[in-house]
mmCIF file of N, CA and C in Angstrom:
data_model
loop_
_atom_site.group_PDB
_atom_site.id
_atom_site.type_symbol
_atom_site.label_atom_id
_atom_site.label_comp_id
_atom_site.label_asym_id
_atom_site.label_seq_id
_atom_site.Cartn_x
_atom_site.Cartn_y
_atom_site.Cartn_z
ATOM 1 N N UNK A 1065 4.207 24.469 -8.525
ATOM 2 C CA UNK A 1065 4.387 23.906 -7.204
ATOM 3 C C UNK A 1065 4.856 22.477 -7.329
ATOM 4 N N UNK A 1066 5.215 22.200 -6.345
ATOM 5 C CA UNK A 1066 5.340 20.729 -6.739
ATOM 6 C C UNK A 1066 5.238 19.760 -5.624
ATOM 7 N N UNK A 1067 4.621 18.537 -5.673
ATOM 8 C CA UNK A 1067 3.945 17.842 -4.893
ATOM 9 C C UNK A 1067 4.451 16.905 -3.717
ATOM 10 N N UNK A 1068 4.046 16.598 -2.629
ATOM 11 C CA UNK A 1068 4.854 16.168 -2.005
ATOM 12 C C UNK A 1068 5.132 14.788 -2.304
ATOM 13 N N UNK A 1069 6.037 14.225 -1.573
ATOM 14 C CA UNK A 1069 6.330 12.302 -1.881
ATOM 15 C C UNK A 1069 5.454 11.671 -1.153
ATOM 16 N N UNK A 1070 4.774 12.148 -0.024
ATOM 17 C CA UNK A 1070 3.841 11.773 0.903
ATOM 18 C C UNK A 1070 2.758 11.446 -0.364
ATOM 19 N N UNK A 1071 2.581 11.806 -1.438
ATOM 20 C CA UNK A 1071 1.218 11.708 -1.919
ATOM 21 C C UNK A 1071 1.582 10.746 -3.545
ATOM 22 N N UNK A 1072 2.340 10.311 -3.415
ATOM 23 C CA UNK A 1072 2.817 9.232 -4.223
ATOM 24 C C UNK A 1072 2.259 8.266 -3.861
ATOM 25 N N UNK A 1073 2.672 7.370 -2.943
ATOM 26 C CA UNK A 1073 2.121 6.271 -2.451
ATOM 27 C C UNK A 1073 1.248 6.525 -0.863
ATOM 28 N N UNK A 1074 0.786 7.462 -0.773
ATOM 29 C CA UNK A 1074 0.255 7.786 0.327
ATOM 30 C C UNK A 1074 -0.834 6.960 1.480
ATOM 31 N N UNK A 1075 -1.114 5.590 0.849
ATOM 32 C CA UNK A 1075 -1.257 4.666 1.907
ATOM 33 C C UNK A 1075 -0.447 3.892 2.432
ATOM 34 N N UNK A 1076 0.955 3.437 1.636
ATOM 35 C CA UNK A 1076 1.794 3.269 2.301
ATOM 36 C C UNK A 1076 2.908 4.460 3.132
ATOM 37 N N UNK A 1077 2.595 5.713 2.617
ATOM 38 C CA UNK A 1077 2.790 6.610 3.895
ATOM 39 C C UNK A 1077 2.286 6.348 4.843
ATOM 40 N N UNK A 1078 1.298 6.243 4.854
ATOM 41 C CA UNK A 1078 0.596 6.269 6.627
ATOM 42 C C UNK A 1078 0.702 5.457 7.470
ATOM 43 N N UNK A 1079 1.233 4.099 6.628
ATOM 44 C CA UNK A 1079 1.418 2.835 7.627
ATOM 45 C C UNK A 1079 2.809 3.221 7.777
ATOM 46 N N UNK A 1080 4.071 3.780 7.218
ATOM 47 C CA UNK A 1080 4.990 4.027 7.342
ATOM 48 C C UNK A 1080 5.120 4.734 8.704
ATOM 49 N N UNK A 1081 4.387 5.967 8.689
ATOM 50 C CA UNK A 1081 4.410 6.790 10.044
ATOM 51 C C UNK A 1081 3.875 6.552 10.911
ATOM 52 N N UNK A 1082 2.776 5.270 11.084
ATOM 53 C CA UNK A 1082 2.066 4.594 12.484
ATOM 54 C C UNK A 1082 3.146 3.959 12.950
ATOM 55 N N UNK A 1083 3.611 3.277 12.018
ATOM 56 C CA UNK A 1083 5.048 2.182 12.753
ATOM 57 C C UNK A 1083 6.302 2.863 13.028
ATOM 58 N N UNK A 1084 6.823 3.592 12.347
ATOM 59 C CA UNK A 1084 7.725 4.196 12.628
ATOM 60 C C UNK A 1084 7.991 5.797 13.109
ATOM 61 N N UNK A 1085 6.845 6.186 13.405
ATOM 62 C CA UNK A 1085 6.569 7.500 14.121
ATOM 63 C C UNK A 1085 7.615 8.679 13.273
ATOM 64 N N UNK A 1086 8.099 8.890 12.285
ATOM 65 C CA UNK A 1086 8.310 9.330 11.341
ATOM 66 C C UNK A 1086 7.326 9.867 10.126
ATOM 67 N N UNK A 1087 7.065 11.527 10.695
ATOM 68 C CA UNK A 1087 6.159 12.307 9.466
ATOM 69 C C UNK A 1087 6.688 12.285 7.702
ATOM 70 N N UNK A 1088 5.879 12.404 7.182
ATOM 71 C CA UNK A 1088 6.320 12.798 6.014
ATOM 72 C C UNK A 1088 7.367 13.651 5.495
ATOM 73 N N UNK A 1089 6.826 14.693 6.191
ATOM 74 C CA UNK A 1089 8.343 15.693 6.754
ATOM 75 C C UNK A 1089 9.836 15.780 6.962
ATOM 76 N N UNK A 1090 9.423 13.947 8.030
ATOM 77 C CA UNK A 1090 10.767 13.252 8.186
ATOM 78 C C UNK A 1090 10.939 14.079 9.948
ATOM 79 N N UNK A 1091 10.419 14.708 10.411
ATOM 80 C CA UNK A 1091 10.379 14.205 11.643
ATOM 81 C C UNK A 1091 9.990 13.882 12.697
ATOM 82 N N UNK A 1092 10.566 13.925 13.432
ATOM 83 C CA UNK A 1092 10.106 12.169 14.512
ATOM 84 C C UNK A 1092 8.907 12.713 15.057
ATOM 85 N N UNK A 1093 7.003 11.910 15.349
ATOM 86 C CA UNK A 1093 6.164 12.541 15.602
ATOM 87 C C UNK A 1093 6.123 11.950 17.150
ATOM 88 N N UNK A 1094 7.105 10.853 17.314
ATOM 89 C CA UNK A 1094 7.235 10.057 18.719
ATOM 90 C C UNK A 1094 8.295 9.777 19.443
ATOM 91 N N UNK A 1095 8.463 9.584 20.263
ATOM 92 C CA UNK A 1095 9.886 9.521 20.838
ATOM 93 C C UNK A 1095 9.675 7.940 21.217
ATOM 94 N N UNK A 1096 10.663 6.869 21.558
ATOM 95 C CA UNK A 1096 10.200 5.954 22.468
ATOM 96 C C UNK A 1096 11.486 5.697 23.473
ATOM 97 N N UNK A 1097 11.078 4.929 24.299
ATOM 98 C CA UNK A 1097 11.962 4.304 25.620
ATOM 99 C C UNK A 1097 12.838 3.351 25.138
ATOM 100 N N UNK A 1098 13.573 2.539 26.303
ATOM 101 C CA UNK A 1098 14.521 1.694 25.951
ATOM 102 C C UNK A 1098 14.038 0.148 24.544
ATOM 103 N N UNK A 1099 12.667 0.236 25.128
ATOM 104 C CA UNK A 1099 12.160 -0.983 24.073
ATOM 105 C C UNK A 1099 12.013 -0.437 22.488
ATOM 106 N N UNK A 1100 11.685 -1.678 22.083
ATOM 107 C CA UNK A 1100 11.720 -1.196 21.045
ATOM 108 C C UNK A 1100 9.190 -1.266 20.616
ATOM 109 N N UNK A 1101 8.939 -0.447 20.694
ATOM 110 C CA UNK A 1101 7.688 -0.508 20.482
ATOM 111 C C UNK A 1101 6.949 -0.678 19.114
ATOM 112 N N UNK A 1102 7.825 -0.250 17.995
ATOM 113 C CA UNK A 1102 7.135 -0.670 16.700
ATOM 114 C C UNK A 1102 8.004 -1.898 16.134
ATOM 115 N N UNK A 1103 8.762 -3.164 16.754
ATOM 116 C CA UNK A 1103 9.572 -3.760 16.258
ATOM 117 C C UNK A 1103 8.403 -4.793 15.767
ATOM 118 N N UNK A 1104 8.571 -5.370 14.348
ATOM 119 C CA UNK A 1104 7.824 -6.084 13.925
ATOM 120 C C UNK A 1104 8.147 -7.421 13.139
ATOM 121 N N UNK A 1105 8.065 -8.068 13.253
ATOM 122 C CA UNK A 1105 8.406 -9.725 12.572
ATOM 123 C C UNK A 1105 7.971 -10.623 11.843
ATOM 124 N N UNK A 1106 8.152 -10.529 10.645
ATOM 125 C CA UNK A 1106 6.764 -12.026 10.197
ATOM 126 C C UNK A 1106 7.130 -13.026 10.467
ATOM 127 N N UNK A 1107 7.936 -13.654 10.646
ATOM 128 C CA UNK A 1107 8.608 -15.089 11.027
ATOM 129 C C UNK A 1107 7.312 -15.588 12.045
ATOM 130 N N UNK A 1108 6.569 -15.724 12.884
ATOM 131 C CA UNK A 1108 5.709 -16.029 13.274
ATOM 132 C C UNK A 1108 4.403 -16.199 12.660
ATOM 133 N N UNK A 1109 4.070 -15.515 11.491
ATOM 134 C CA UNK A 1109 3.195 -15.123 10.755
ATOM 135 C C UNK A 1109 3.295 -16.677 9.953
ATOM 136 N N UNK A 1110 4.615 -16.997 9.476
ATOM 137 C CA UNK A 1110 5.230 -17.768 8.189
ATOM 138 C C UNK A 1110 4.847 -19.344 8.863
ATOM 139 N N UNK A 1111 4.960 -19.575 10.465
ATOM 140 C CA UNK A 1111 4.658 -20.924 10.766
ATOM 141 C C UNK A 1111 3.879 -21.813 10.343
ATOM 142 N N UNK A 1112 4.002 -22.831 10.020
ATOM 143 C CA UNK A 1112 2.907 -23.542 8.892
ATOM 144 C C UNK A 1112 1.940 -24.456 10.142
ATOM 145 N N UNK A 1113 1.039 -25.044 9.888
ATOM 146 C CA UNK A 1113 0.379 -25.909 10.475
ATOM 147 C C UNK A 1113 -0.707 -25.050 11.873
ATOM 148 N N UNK A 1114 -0.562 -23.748 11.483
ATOM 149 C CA UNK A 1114 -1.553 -22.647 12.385
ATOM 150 C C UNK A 1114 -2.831 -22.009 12.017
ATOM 151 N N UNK A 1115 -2.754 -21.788 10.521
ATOM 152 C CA UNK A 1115 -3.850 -21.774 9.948
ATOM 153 C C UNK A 1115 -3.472 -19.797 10.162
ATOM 154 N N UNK A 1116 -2.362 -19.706 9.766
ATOM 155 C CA UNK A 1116 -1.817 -18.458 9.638
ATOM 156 C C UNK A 1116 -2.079 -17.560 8.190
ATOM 157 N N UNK A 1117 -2.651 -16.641 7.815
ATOM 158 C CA UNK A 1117 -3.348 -15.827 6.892
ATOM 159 C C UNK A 1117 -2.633 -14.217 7.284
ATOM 160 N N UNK A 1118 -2.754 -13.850 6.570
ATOM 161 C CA UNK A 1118 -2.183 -12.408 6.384
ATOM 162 C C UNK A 1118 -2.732 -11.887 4.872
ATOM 163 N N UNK A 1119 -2.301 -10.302 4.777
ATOM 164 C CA UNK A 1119 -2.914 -9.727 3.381
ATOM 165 C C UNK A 1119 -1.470 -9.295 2.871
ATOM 166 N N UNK A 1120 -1.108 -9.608 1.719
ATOM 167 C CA UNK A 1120 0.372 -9.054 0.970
ATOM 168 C C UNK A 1120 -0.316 -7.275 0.366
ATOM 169 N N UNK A 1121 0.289 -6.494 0.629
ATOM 170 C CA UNK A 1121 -0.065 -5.231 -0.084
ATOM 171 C C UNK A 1121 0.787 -4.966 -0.998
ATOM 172 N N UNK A 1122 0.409 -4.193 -2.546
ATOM 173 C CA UNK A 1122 1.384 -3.792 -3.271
ATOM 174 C C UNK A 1122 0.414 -2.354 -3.754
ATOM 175 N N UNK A 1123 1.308 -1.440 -3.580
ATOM 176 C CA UNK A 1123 0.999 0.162 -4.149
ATOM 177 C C UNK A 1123 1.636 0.514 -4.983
ATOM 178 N N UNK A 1124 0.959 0.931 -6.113
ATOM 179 C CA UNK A 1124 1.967 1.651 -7.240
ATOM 180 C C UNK A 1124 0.996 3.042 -7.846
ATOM 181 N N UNK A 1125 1.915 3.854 -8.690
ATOM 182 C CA UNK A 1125 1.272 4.996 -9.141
ATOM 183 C C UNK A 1125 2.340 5.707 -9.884
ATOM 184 N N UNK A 1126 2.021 5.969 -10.995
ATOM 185 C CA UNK A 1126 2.458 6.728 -12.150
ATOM 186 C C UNK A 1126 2.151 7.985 -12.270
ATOM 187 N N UNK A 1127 3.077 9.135 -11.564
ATOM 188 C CA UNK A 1127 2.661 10.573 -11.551
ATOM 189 C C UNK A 1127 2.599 11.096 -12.796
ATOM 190 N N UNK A 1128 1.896 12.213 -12.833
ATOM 191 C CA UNK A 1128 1.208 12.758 -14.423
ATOM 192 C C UNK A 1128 0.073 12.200 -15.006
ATOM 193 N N UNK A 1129 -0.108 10.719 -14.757
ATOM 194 C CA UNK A 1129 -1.127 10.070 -15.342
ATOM 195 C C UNK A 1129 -2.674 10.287 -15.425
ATOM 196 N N UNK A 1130 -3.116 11.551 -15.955
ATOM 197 C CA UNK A 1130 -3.918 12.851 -15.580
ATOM 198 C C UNK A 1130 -5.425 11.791 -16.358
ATOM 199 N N UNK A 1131 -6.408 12.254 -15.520
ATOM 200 C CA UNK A 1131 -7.958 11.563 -16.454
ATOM 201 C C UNK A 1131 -8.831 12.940 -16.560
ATOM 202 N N UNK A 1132 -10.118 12.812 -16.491
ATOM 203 C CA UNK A 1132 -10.816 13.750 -16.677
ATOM 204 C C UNK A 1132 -11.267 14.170 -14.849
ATOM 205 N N UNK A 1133 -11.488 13.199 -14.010
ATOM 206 C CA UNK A 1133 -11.634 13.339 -12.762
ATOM 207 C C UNK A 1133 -10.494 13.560 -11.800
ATOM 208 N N UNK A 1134 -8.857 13.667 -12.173
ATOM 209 C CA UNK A 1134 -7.855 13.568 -11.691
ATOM 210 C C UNK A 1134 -6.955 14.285 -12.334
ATOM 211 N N UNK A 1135 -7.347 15.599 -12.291
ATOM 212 C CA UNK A 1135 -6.346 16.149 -13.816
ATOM 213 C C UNK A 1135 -5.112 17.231 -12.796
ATOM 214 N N UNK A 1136 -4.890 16.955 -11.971
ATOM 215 C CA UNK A 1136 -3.747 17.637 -11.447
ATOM 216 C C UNK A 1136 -2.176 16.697 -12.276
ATOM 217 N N UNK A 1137 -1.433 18.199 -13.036
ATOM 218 C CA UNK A 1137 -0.614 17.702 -13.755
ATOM 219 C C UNK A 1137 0.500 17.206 -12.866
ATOM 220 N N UNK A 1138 1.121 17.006 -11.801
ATOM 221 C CA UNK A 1138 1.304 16.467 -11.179
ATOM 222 C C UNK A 1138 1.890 15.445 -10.685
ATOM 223 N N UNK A 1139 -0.091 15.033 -9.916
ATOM 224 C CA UNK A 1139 0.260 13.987 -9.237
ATOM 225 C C UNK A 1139 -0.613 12.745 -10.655
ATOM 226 N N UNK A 1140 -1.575 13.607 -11.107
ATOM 227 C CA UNK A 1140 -2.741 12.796 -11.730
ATOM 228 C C UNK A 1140 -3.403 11.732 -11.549
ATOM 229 N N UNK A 1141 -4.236 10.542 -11.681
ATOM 230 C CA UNK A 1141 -4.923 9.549 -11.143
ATOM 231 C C UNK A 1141 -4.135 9.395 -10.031
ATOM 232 N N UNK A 1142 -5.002 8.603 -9.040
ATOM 233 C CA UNK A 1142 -3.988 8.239 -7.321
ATOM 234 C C UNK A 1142 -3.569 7.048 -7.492
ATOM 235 N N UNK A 1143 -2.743 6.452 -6.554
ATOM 236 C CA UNK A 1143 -2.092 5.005 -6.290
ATOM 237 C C UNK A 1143 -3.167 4.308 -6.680
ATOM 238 N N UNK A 1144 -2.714 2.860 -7.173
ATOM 239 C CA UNK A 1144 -3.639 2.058 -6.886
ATOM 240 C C UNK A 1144 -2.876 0.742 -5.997
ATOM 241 N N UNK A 1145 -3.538 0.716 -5.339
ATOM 242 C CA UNK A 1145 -3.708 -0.901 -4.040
ATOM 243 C C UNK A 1145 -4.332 -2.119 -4.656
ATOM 244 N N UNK A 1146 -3.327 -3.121 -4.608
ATOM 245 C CA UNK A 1146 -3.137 -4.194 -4.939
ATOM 246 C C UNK A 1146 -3.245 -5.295 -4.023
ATOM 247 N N UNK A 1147 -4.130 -6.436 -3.642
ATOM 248 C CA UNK A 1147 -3.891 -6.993 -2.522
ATOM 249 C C UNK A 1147 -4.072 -8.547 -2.883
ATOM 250 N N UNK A 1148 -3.590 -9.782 -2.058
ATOM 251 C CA UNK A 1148 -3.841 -10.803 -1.549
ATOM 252 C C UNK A 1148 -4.072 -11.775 -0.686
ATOM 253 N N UNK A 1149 -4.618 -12.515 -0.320
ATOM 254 C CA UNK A 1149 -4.420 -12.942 1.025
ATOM 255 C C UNK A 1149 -3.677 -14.713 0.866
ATOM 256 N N UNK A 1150 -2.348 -14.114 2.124
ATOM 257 C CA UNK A 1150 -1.618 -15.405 1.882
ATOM 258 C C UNK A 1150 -2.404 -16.449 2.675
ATOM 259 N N UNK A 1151 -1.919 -17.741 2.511
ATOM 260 C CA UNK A 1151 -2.940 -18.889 3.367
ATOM 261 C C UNK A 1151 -1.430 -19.480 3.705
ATOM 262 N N UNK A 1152 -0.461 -19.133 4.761
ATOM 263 C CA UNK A 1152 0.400 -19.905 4.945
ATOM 264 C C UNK A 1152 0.489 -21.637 4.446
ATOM 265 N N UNK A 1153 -0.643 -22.507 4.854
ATOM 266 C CA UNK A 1153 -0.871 -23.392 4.999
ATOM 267 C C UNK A 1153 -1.438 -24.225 3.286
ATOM 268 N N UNK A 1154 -1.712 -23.257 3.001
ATOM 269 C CA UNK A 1154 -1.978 -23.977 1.345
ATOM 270 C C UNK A 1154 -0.568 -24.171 0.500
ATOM 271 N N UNK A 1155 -1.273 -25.425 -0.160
ATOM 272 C CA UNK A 1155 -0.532 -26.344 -0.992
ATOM 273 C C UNK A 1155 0.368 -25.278 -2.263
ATOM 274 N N UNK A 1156 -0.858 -25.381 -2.994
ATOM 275 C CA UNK A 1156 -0.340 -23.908 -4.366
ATOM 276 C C UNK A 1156 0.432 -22.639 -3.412
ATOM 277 N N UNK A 1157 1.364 -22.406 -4.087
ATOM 278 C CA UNK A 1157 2.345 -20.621 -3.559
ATOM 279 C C UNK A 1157 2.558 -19.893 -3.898
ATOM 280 N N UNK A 1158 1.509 -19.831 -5.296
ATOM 281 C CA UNK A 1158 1.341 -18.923 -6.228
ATOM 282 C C UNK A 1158 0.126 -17.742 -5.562
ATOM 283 N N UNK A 1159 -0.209 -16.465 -5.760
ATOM 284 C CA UNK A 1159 -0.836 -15.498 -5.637
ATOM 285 C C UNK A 1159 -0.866 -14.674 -6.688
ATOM 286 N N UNK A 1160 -2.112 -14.285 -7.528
ATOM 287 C CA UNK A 1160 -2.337 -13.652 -7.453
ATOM 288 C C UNK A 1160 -3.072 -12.251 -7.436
ATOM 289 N N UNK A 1161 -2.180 -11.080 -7.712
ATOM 290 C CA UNK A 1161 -3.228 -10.085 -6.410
ATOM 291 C C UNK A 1161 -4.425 -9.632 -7.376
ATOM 292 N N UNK A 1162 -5.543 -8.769 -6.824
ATOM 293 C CA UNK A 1162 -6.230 -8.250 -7.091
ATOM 294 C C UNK A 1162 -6.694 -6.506 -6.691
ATOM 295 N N UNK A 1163 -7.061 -5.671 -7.752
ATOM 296 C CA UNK A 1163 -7.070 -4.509 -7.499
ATOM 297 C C UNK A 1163 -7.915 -3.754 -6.172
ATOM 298 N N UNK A 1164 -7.602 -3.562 -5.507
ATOM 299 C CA UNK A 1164 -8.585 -3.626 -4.265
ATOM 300 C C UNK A 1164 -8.749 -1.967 -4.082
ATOM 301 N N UNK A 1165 -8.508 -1.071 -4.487
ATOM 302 C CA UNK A 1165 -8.519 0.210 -4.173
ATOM 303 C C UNK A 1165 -7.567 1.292 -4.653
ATOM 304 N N UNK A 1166 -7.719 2.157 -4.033
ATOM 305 C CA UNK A 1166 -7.077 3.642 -4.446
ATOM 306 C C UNK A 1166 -6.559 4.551 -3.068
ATOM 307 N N UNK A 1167 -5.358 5.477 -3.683
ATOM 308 C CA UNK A 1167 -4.718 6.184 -2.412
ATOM 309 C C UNK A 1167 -5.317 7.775 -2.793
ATOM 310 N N UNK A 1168 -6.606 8.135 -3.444
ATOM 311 C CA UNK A 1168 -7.565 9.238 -3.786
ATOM 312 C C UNK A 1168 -7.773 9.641 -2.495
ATOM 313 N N UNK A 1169 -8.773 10.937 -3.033
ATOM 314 C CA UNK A 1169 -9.511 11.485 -2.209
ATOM 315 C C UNK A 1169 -8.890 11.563 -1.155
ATOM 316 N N UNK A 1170 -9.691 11.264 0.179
ATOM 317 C CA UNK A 1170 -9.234 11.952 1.940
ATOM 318 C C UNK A 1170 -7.874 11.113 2.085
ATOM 319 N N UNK A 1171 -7.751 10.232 0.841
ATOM 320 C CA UNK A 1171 -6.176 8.636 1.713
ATOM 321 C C UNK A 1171 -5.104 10.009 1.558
ATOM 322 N N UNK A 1172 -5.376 10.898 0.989
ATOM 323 C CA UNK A 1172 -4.039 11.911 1.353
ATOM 324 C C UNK A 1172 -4.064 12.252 2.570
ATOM 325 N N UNK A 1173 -4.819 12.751 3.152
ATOM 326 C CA UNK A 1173 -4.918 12.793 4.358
ATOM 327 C C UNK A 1173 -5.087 11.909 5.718
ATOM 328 N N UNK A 1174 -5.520 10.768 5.037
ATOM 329 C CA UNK A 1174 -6.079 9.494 6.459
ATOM 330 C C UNK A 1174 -5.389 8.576 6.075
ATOM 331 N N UNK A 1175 -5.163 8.048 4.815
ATOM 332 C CA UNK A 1175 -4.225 7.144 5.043
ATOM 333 C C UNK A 1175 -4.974 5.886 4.692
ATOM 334 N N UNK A 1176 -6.272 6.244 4.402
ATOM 335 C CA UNK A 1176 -7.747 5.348 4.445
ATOM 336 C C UNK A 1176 -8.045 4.680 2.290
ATOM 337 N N UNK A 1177 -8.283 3.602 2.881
ATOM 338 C CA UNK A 1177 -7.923 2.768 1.167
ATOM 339 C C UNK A 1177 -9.313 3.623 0.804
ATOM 340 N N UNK A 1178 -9.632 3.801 -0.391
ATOM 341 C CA UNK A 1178 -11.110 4.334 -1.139
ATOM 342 C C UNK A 1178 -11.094 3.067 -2.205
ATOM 343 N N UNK A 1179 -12.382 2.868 -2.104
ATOM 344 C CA UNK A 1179 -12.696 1.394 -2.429
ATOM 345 C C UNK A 1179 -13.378 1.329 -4.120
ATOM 346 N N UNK A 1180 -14.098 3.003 -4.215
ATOM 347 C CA UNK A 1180 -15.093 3.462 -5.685
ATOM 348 C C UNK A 1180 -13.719 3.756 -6.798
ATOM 349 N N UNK A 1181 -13.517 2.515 -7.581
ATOM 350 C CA UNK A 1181 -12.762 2.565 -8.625
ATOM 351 C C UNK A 1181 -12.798 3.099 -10.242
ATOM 352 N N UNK A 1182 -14.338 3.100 -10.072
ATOM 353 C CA UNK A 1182 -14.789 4.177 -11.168
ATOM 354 C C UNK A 1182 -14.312 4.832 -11.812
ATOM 355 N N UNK A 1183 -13.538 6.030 -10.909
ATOM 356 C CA UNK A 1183 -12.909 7.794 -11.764
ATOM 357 C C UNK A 1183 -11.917 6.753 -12.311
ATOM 358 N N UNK A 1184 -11.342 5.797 -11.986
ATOM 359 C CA UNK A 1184 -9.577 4.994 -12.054
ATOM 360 C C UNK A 1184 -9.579 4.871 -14.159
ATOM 361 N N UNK A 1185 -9.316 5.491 -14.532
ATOM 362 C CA UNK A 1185 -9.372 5.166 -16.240
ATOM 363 C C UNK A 1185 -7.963 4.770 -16.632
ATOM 364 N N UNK A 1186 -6.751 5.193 -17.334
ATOM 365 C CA UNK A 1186 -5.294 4.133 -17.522
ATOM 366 C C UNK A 1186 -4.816 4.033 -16.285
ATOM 367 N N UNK A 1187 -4.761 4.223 -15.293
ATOM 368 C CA UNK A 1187 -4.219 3.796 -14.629
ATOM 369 C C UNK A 1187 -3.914 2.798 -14.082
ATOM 370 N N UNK A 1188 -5.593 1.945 -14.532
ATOM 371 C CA UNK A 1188 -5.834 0.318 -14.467
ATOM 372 C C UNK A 1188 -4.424 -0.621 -15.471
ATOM 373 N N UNK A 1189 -3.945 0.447 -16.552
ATOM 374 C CA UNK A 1189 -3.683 -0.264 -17.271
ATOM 375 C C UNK A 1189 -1.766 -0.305 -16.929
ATOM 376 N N UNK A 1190 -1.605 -0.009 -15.734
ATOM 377 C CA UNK A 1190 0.277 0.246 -15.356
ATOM 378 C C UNK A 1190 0.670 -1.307 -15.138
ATOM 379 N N UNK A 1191 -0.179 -2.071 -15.349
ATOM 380 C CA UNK A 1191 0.418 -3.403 -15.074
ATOM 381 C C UNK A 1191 -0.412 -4.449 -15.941
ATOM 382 N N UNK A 1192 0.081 -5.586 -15.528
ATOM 383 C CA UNK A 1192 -0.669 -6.886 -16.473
ATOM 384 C C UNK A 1192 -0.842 -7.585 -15.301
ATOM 385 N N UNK A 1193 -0.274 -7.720 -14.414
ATOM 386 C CA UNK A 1193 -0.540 -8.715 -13.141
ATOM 387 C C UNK A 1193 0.392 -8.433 -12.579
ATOM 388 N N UNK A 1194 0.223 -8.732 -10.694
ATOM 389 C CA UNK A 1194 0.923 -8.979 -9.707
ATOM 390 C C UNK A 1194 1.120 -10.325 -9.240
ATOM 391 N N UNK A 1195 2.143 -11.444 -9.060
ATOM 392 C CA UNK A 1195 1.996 -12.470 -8.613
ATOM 393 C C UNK A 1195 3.220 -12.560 -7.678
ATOM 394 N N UNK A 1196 2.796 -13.652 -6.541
ATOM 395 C CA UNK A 1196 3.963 -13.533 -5.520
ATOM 396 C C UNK A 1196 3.794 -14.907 -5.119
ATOM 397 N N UNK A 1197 5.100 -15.526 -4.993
ATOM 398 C CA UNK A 1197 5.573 -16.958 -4.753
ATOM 399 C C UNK A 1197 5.932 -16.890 -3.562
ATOM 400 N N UNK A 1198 5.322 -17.677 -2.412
ATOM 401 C CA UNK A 1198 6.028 -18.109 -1.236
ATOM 402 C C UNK A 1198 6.171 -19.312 -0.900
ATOM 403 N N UNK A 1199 7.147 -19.607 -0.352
ATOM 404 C CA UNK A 1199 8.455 -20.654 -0.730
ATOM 405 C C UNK A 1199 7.979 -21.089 0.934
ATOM 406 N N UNK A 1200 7.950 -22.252 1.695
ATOM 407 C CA UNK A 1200 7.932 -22.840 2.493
ATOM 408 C C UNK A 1200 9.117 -23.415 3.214
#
């Protein structure tokens, strides 16, 4: 059989299809009117002197990467979620992230981060660090 793409990065699926009403499937689960209802912007986010904060997300996952708790040949261990929180307003513009979760268990289905990193065995090891520079 073979697995869907929905379950690759499957928490950033789900934010994909809240905002853009687009199933996994690929089609449309919403229709909208003349506006535009999921139009979204950070440029407001980026204003300095507001005391403006946000979380940077990064998802990654290496299919096959099979453990003893995750042995579907496959998909094998799930995504892992990567996060930071920007501080618009701070000096340093360096970040960086920290492992904050997994796209396991029900996130195939909900879309929901799982936080018990435990079963997670190489999969910890697909990177050395995430860092992200924002420029003022």
């Amino acid at each position: 059989y073979k697995t869907q793409r929905s379950h690759i990065l499957p928490l950033w699926r789900h934010r994909y299809t809240l905002l853009s009403g687009i199933t996994p499937s690929g089609e449309v689960d919403a229709v909208s009117g003349a506006t535009e209802s999921h139009r979204f912007a950070l440029d407001p986010y980026l204003e300095a002197g507001k005391g403006n904060e946000f979380v940077l997300c990064v998802e990654i996952n290496a299919p096959g990467d099979t453990n003893n708790e995750f042995s579907d040949s496959l998909l094998g261990q799930p995504s892992l979620l990567y996060t930071c929180l920007v501080e618009v307003d701070r000096v340093e513009p360096y970040y960086l992230f920290e492992l904050t979760g997994h796209g396991g268990g029900d996130a195939l289905e909900t879309g929901n981060v799982q936080y018990d990193l435990e079963m997670i065995g190489s999969a910890k090891k697909m990177k050395d660090l995430f860092l992200a520079k924002i420029e003022g």
